[in-house]
CSV table of C-alpha atoms in Angstrom, one decimal:
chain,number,residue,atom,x,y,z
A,1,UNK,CA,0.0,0.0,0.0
A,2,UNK,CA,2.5,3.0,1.0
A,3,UNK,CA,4.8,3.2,-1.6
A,4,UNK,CA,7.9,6.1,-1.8
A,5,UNK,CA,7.6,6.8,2.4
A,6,UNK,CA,9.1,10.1,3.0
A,7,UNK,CA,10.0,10.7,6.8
A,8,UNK,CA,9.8,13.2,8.5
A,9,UNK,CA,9.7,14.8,11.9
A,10,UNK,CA,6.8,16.9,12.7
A,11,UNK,CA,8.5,18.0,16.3
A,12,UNK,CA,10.7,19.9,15.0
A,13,UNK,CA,10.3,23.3,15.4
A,14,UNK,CA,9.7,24.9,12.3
A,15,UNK,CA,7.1,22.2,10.6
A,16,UNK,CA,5.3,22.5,14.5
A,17,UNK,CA,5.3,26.2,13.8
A,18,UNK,CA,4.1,26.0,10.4
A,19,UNK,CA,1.4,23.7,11.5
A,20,UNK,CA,0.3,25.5,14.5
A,21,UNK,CA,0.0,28.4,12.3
A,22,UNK,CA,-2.0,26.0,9.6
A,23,UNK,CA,-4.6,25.0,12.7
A,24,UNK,CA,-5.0,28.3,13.8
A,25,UNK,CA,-6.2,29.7,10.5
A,26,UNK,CA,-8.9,26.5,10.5
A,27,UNK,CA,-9.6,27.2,13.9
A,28,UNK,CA,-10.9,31.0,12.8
A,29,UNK,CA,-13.1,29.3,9.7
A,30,UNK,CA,-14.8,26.6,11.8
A,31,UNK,CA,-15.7,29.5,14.3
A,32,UNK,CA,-17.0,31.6,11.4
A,33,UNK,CA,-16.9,30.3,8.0
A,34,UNK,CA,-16.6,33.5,6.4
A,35,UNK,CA,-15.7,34.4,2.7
A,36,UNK,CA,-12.3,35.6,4.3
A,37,UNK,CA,-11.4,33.3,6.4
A,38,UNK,CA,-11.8,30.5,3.6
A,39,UNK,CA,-10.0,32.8,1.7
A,40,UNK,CA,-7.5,31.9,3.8
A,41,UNK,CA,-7.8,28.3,3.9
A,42,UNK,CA,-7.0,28.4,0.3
A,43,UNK,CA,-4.4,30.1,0.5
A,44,UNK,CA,-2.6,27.5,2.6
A,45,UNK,CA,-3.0,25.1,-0.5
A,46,UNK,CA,-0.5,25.1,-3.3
A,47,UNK,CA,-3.6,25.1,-5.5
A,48,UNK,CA,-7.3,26.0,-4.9
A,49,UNK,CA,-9.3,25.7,-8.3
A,50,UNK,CA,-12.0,28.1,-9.7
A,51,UNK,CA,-15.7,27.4,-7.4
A,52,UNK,CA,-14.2,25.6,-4.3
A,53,UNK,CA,-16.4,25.2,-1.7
A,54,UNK,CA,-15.4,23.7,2.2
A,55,UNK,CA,-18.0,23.6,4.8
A,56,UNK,CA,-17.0,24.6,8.4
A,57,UNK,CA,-15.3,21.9,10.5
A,58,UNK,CA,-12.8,21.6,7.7
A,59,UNK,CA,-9.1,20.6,9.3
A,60,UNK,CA,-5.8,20.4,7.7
A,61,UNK,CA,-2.2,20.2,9.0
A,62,UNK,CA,-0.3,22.1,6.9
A,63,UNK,CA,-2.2,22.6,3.6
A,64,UNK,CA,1.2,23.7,1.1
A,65,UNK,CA,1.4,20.7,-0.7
A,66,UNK,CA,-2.4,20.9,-1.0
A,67,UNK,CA,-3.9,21.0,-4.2
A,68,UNK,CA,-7.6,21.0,-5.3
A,69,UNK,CA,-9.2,21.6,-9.2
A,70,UNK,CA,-11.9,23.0,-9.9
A,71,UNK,CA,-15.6,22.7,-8.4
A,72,UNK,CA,-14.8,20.4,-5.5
A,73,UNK,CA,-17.3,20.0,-2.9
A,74,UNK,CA,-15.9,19.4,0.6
A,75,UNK,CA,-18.9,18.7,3.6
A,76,UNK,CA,-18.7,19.3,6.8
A,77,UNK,CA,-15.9,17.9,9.6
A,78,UNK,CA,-13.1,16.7,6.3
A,79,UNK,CA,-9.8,15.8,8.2
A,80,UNK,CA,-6.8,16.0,5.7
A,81,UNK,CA,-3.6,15.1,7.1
A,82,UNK,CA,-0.9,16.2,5.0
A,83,UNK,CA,2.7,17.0,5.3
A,84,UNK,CA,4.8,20.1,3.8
A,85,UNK,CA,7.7,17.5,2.6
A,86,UNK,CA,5.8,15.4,-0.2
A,87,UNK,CA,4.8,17.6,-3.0
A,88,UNK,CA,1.5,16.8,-4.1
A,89,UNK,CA,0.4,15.3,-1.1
A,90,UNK,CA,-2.9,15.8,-1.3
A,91,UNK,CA,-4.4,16.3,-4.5
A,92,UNK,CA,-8.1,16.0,-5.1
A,93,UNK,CA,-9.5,16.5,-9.0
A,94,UNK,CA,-11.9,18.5,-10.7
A,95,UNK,CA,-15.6,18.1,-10.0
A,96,UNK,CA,-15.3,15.8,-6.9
A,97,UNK,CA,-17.6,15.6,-4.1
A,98,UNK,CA,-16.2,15.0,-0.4
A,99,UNK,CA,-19.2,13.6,2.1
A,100,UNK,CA,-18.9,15.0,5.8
A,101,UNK,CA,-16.4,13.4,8.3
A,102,UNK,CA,-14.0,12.4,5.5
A,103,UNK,CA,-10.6,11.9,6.1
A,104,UNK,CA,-7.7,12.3,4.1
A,105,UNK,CA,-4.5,10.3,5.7
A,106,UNK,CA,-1.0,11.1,3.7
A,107,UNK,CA,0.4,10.7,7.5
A,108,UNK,CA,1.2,7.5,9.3
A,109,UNK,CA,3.3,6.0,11.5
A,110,UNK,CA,6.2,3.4,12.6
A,111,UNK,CA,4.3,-0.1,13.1
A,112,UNK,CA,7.9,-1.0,14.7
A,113,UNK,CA,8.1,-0.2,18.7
A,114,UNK,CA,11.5,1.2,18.5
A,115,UNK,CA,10.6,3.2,15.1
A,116,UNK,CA,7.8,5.0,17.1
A,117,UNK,CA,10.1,6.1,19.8
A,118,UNK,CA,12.0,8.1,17.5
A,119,UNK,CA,8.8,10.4,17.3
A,120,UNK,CA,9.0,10.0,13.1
A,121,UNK,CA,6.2,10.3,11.0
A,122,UNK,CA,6.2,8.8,7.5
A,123,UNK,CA,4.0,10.9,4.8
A,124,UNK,CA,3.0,9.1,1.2
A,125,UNK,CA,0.7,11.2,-1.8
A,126,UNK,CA,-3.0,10.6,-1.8
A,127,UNK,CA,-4.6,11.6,-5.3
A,128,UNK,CA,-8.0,11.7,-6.0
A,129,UNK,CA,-9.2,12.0,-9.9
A,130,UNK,CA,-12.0,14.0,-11.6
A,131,UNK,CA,-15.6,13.4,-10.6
A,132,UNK,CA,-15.0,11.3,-7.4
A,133,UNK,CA,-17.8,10.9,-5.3
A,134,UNK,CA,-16.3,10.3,-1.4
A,135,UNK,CA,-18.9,9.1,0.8
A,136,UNK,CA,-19.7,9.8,4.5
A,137,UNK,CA,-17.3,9.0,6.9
A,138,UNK,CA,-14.7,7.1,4.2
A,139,UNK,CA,-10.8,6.9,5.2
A,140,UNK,CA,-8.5,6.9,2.8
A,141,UNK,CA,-4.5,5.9,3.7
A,142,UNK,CA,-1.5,7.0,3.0
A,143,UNK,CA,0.1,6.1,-0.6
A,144,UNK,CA,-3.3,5.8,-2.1
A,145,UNK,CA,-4.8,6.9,-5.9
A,146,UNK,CA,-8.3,6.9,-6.4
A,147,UNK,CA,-9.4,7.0,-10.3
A,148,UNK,CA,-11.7,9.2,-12.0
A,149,UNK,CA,-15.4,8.5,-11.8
A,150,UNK,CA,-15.3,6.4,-9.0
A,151,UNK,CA,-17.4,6.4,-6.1
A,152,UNK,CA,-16.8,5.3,-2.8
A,153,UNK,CA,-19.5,3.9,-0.1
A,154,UNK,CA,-20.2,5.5,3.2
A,155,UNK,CA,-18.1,4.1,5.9
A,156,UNK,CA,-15.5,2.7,3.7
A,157,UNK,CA,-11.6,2.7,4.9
A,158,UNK,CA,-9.2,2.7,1.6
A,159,UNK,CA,-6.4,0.6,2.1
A,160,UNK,CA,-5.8,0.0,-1.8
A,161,UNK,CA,-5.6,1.9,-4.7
A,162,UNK,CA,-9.6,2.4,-6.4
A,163,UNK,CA,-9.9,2.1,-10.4
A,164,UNK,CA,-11.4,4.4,-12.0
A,165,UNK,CA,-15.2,4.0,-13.1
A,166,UNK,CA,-15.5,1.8,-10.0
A,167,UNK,CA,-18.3,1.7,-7.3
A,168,UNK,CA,-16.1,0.6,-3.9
A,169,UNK,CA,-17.6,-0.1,-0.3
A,170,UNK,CA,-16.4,-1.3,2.8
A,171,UNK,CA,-13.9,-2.1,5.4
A,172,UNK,CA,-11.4,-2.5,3.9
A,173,UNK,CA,-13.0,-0.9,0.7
A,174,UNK,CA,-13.5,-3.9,-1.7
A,175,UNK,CA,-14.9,-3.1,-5.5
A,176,UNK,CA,-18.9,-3.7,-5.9
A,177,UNK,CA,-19.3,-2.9,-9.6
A,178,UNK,CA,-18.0,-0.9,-12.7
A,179,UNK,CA,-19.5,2.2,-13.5
């Protein structure tokens, strides 16, 4: 599943800075979801695409390697864990629809006792075609590609990459039918 690892440590000082700074920004758009204050959500992201629209409770890390097309739909309470050492860590197509209490994971961690100790996180892209439909409540991990057109159940966790033109459900996700 995660393929090309980069680590990193999110401790050190200047990525906890740039993230504090990151939450802080959410923090003032989930209080009031303003045109400004999503104006500045977006401008955390390396790209923002024409007719972008998050709904409050929206959540990101750092949000610079961030990149969303045009006339995406995020719901309510979307989690995106990213990291500002993978460009392209997030990148979420044209036309995609994101269901409420989604999240994004580019982020993991050690499975090795002694790895997690060392306080390192490991970070691989997530992409996310055109015209993806994201039910409620999915996870999708690190390392993962979802393909244009596809749509993913309610509930679902994505361990493995989704074709595109695909209908997937599940835990883990498991494919139900072409499209």
């Amino acid at each position: 599943m995660m393929t090309h690892l980069t680590q990193f440590n999110s401790l050190a000082k200047p990525l906890f800075e740039e993230r504090k700074a990151a939450h802080e920004i959410c923090r003032l758009f989930n209080k009031s979801p303003s045109k400004g204050n999503l104006k500045r959500i977006k401008e955390l992201f390396a790209q923002s695409g024409e007719g972008v629209i998050i709904e409050a409770g929206f959540h990101c890390d750092y949000g610079s390697q961030v990149q969303i097309g045009d006339r995406t739909f995020i719901n309510i309470n979307c989690t995106v864990l990213d990291a500002p050492i993978v460009e392209g860590v997030i990148t979420i197509g044209s036309d995609c629809l994101i269901g409420p209490n989604v999240q994004l994971l580019a982020v993991s961690h050690a499975v090795e006792p002694k790895q997690r100790l060392q306080k390192e996180n490991f970070a691989a892209p997530i992409t996310i075609g055109n015209n993806v439909w994201i039910g409620a409540g999915v996870i999708v991990l690190a390392g993962i590609t979802i393909g244009d057109n596809a749509v993913v159940g309610a509930g679902s966790v994505v361990t493995k990459n989704i074709a595109e033109n695909t209908v997937v459900a599940g835990n883990p996700a498991a494919k139900i039918r072409d499209i």
